[in-house]
Short mmCIF file of C-alpha atoms and ligand atoms in Angstrom, two decimals:
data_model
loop_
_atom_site.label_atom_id
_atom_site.label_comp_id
_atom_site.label_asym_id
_atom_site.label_seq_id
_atom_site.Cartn_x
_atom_site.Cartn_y
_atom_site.Cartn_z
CA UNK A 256 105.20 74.27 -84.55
CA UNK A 257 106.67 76.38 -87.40
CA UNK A 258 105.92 76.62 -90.73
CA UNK A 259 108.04 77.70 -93.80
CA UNK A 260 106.80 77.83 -97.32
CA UNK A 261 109.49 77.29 -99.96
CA UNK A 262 108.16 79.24 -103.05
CA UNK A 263 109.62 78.41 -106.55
CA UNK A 264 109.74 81.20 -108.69
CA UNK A 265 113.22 80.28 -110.35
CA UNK A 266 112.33 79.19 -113.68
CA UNK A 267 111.71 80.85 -116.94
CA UNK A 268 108.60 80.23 -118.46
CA UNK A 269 109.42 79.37 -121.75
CA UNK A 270 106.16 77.52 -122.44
CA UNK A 271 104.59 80.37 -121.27
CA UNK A 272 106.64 82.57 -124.20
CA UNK A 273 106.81 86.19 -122.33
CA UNK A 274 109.61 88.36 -122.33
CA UNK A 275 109.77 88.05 -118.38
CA UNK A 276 110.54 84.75 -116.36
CA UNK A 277 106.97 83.48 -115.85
CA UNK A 278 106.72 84.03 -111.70
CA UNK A 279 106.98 87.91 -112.72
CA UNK A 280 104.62 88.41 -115.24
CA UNK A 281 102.18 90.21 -113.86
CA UNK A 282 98.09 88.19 -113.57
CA UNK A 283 95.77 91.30 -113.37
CA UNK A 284 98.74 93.39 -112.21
CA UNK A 285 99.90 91.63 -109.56
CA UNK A 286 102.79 89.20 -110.60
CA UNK A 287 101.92 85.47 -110.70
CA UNK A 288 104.71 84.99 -107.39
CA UNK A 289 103.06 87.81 -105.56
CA UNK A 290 100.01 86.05 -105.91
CA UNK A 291 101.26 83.03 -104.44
CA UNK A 292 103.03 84.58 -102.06
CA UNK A 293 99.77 86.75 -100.87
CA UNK A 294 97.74 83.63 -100.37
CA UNK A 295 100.63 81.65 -98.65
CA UNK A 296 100.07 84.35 -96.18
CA UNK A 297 96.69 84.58 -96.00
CA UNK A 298 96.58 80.79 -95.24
CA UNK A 299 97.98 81.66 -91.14
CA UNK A 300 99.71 78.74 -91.18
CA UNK A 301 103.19 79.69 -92.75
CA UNK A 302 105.34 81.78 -90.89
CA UNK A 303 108.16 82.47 -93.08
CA UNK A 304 108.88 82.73 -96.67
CA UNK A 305 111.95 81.16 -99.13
CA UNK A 306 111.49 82.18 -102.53
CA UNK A 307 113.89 80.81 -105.06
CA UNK A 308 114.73 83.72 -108.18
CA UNK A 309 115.86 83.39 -111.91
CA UNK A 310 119.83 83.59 -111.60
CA UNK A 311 120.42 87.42 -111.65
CA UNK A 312 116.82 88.55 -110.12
CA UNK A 313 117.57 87.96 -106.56
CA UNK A 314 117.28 91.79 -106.12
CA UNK A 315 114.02 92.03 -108.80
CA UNK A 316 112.16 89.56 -106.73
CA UNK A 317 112.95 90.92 -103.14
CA UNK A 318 111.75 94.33 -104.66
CA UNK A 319 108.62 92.92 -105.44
CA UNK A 320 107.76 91.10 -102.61
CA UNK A 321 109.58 93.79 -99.47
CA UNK A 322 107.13 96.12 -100.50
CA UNK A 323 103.82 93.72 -100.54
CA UNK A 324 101.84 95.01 -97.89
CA UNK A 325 99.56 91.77 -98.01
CA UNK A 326 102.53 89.58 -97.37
CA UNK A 327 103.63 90.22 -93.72
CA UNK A 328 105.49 87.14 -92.68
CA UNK A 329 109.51 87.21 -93.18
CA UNK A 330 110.49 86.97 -96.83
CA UNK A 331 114.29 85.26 -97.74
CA UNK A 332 114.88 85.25 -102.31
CA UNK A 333 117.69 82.81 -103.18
CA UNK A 334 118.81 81.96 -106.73
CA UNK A 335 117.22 78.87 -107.52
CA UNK A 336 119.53 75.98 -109.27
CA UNK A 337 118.94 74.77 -113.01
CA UNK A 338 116.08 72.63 -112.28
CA UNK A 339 112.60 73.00 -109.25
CA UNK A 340 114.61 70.11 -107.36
CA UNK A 341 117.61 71.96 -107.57
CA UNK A 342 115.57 75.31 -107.10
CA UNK A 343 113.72 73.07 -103.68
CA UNK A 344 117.30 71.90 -102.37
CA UNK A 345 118.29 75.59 -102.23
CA UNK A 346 115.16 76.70 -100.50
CA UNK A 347 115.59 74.01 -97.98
CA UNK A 348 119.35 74.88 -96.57
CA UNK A 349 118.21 78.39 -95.95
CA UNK A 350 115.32 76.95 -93.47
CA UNK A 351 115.49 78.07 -89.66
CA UNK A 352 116.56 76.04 -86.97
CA UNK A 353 112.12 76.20 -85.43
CA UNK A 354 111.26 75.03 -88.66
CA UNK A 355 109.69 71.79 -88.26
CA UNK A 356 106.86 71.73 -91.31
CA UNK A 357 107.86 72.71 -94.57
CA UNK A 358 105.34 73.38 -97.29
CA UNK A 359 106.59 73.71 -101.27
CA UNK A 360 104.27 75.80 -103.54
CA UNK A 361 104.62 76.63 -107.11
CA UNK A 362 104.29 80.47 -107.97
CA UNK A 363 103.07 79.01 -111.21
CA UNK A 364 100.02 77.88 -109.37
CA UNK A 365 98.92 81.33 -108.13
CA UNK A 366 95.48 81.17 -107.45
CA UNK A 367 95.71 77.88 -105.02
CA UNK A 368 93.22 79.27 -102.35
CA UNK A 369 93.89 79.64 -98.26
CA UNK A 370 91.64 76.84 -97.24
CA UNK A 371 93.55 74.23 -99.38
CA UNK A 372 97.13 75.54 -98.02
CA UNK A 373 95.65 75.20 -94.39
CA UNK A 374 94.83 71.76 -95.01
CA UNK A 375 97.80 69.82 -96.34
CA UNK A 376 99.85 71.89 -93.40
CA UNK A 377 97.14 70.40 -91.38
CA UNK A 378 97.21 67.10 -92.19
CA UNK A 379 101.17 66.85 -91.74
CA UNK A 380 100.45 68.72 -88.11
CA UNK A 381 98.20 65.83 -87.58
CA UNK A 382 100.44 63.59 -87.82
CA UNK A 383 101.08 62.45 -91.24
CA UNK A 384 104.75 62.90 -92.49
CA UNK A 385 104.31 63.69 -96.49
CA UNK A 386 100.45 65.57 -97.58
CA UNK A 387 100.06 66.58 -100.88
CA UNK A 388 96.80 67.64 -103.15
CA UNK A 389 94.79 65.45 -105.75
CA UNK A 390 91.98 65.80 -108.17
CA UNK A 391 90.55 62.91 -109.44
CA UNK A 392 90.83 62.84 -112.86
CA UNK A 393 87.69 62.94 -116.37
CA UNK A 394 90.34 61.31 -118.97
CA UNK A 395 91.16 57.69 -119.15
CA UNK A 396 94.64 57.84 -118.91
CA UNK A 397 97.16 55.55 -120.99
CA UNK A 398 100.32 54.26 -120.28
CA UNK A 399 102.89 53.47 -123.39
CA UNK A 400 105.22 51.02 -123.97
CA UNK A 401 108.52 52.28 -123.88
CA UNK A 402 110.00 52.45 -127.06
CA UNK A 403 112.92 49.96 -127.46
CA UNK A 404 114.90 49.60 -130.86
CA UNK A 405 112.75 47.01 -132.01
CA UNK A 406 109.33 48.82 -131.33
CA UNK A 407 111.00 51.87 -133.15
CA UNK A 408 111.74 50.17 -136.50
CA UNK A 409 108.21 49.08 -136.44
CA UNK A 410 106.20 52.01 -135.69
CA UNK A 411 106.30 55.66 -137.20
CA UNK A 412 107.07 58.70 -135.85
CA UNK A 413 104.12 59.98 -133.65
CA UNK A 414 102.60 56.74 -133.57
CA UNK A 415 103.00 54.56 -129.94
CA UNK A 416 101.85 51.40 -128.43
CA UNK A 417 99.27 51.35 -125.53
CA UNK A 418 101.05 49.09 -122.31
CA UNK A 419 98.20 49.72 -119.76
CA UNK A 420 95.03 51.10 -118.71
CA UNK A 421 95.44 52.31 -114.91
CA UNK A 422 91.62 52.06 -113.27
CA UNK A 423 90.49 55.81 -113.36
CA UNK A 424 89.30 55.37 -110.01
CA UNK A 425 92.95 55.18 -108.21
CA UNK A 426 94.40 58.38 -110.21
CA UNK A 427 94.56 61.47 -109.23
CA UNK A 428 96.27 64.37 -111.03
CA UNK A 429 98.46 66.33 -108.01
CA UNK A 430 99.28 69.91 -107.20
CA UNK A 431 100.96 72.03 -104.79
CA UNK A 432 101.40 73.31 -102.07
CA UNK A 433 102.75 70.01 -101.33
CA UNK A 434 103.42 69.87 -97.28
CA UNK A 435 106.35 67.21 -95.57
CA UNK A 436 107.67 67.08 -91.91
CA UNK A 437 110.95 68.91 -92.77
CA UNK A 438 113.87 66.55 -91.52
CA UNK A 439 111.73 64.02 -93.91
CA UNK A 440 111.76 66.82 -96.78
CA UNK A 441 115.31 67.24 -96.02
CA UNK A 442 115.78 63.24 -96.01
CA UNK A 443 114.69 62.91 -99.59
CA UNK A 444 116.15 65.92 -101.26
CA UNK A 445 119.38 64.30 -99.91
CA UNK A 446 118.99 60.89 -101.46
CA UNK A 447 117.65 62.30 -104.36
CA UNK A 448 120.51 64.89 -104.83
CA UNK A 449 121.83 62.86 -107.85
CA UNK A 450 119.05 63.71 -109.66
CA UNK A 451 118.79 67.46 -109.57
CA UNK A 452 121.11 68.48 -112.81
CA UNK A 453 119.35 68.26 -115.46
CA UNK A 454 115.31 68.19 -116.47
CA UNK A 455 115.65 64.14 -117.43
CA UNK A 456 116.33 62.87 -114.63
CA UNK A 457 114.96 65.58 -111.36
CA UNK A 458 111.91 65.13 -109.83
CA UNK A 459 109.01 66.90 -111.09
CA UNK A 460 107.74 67.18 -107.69
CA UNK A 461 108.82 66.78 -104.46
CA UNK A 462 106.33 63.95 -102.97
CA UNK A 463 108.40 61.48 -105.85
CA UNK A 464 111.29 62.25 -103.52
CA UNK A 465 110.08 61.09 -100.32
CA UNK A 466 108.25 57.88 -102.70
CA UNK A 467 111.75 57.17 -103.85
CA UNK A 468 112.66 56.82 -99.81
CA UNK A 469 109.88 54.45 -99.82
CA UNK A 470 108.42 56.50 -97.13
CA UNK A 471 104.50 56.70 -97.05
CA UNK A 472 102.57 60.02 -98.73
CA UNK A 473 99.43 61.17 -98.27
CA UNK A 474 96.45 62.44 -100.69
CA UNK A 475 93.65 65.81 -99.39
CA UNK A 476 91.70 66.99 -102.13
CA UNK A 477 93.27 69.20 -104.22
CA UNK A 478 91.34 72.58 -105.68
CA UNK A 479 90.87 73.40 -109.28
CA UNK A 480 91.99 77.13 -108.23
CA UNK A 481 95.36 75.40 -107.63
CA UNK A 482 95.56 74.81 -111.47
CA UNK A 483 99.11 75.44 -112.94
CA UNK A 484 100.10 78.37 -115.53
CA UNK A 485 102.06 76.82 -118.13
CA UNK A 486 101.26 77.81 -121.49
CA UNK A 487 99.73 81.05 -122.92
CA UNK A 488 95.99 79.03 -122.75
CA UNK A 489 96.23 78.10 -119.22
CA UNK A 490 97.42 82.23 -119.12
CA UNK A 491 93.62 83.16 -120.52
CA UNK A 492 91.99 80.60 -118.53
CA UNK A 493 93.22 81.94 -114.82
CA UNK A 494 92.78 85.24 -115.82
CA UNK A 495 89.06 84.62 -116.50
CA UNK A 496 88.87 82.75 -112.93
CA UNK A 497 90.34 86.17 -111.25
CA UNK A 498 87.59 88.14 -113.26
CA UNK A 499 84.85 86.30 -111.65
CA UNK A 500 86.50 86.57 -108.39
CA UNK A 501 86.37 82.96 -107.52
CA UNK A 502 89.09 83.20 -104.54
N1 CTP B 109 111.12 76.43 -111.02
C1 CTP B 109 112.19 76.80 -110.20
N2 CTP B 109 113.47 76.53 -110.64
C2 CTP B 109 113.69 75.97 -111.84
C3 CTP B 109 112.60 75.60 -112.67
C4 CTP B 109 111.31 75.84 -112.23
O1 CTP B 109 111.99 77.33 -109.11
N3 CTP B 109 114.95 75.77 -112.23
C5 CTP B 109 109.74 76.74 -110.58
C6 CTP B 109 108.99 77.63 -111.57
O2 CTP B 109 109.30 78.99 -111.33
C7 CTP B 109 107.55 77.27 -111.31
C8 CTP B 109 107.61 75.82 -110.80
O3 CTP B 109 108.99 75.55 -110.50
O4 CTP B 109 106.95 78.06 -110.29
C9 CTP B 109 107.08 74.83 -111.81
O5 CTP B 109 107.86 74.85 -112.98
P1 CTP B 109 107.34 75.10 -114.47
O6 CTP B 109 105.85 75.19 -114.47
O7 CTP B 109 108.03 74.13 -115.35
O8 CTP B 109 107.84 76.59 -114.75
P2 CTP B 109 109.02 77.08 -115.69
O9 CTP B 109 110.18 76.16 -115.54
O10 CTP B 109 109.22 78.52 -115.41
O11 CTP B 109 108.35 76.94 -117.14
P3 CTP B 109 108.97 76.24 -118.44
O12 CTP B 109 109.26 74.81 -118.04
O13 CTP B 109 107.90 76.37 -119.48
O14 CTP B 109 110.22 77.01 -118.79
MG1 MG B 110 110.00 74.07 -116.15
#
């Protein structure tokens, strides 16, 4: 069985507010993708690398990752598309013909340790089609009404209307490195294709895809390592994990 890990590193961080597209600004020196890319490796169950680049940094990112001594597996950068989906579906068509397990990661989730890699590649090895990684969650979590023309003359801006209480119990707040059987992978990016274009309307991750299919997916506990970078807080707070060395 083979193993490709389709890293996205195409976006460009504007939450994040650096000068550089977020997957290159560097964590403790090392680049947030290079971190990714180091553990990906360090897993031993991925055996080749797609990473998807900011339009124009094909070249940038194949600089920084050729000369990573830590990752030894083949390395392919391809200019993502204007959205992750997009960014996915471009990842996917430059997949090998052995490839038969297909894991996406986020290099905005650069600390997601070895252990928790192995097992959602695992789990899909085992047998089960679609594995991706869940915490439970603290908050209660709210659903709102949606608000329709008649809601919106009543209430003010800011202000919404509570439609349901999901039980705690059955959430779970999911990460990457999400792992799929890759003609399945491959299944759902092409029904989904519609969606890619623009941020409304693509999948924020690539389980929803395979949902969408109505195809089964599958829950492993997820790691708090695996937490995402998104705004300059979330910056401060994995920089702290790296300084105690929690890998
Ligand atoms: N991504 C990608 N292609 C895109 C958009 C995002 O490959 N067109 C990648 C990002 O590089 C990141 C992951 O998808 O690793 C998750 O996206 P997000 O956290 O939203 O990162 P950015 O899009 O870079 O950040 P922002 O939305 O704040 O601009
Ligand atoms: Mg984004």
């Amino acid at each position: 069985m083979t193993t490709l890990a389709i890293l996205t590193a195409a976006g460009s961080g504007t939450r994040l507010g650096f000068d550089l597209p977020k997957a290159l600004v560097p964590l403790r020196g090392l680049p947030l993708v290079l971190h990714a890319a180091r553990r990906l490796t360090a897993s031993g169950v991925v055996d080749a690398l797609v990473v998807t680049a900011p339009n124009g940094l094909v070249s940038v990112m194949s600089d920084v990752l050729e000369h990573d001594p830590h990752v030894s597996v083949p390395v392919v950068v391809v200019a993502g598309g204007t959205t992750r989906q997009s960014s996915v579906a471009a990842g996917l068509t430059r997949a090998r013909a052995d490839i038969d397990t297909v894991v996406v990661h986020d290099a905005a989730r650069p600390l997601a340790p070895a252990a928790m890699i192995r097992r959602v590649v695992e789990t899909v090895k085992a047998g089960h089609q679609a594995v991706i990684p869940g915490l439970a969650v603290t908050d209660t979590v709210k659903i709102l009404a949606p608000r329709g023309p008649a809601e919106g003359s009543t209430l003010p801006a800011g202000v919404d209307r509570v439609a349901a209480t999901p039980a705690r119990t059955l959430l779970r707040a999911v990460q990457t490195p999400q792992a799929f059987d890759r003609a399945l992978l491959v299944r759902a990016h092409a029904a989904g294709a519609a969606r890619a274009r623009t941020e409304a309307t693509a999948a924020t991750d690539d389980a929803s895809l395979v949902e969408a299919l109505g195809e089964d997916v599958f829950v492993v506990e997820g790691d708090e390592l695996a937490m995402k970078v998104t705004t300059a807080r979330d910056f401060y707070y994995i920089e702290k994990l790296l300084t105690e060395d929690v890998r």
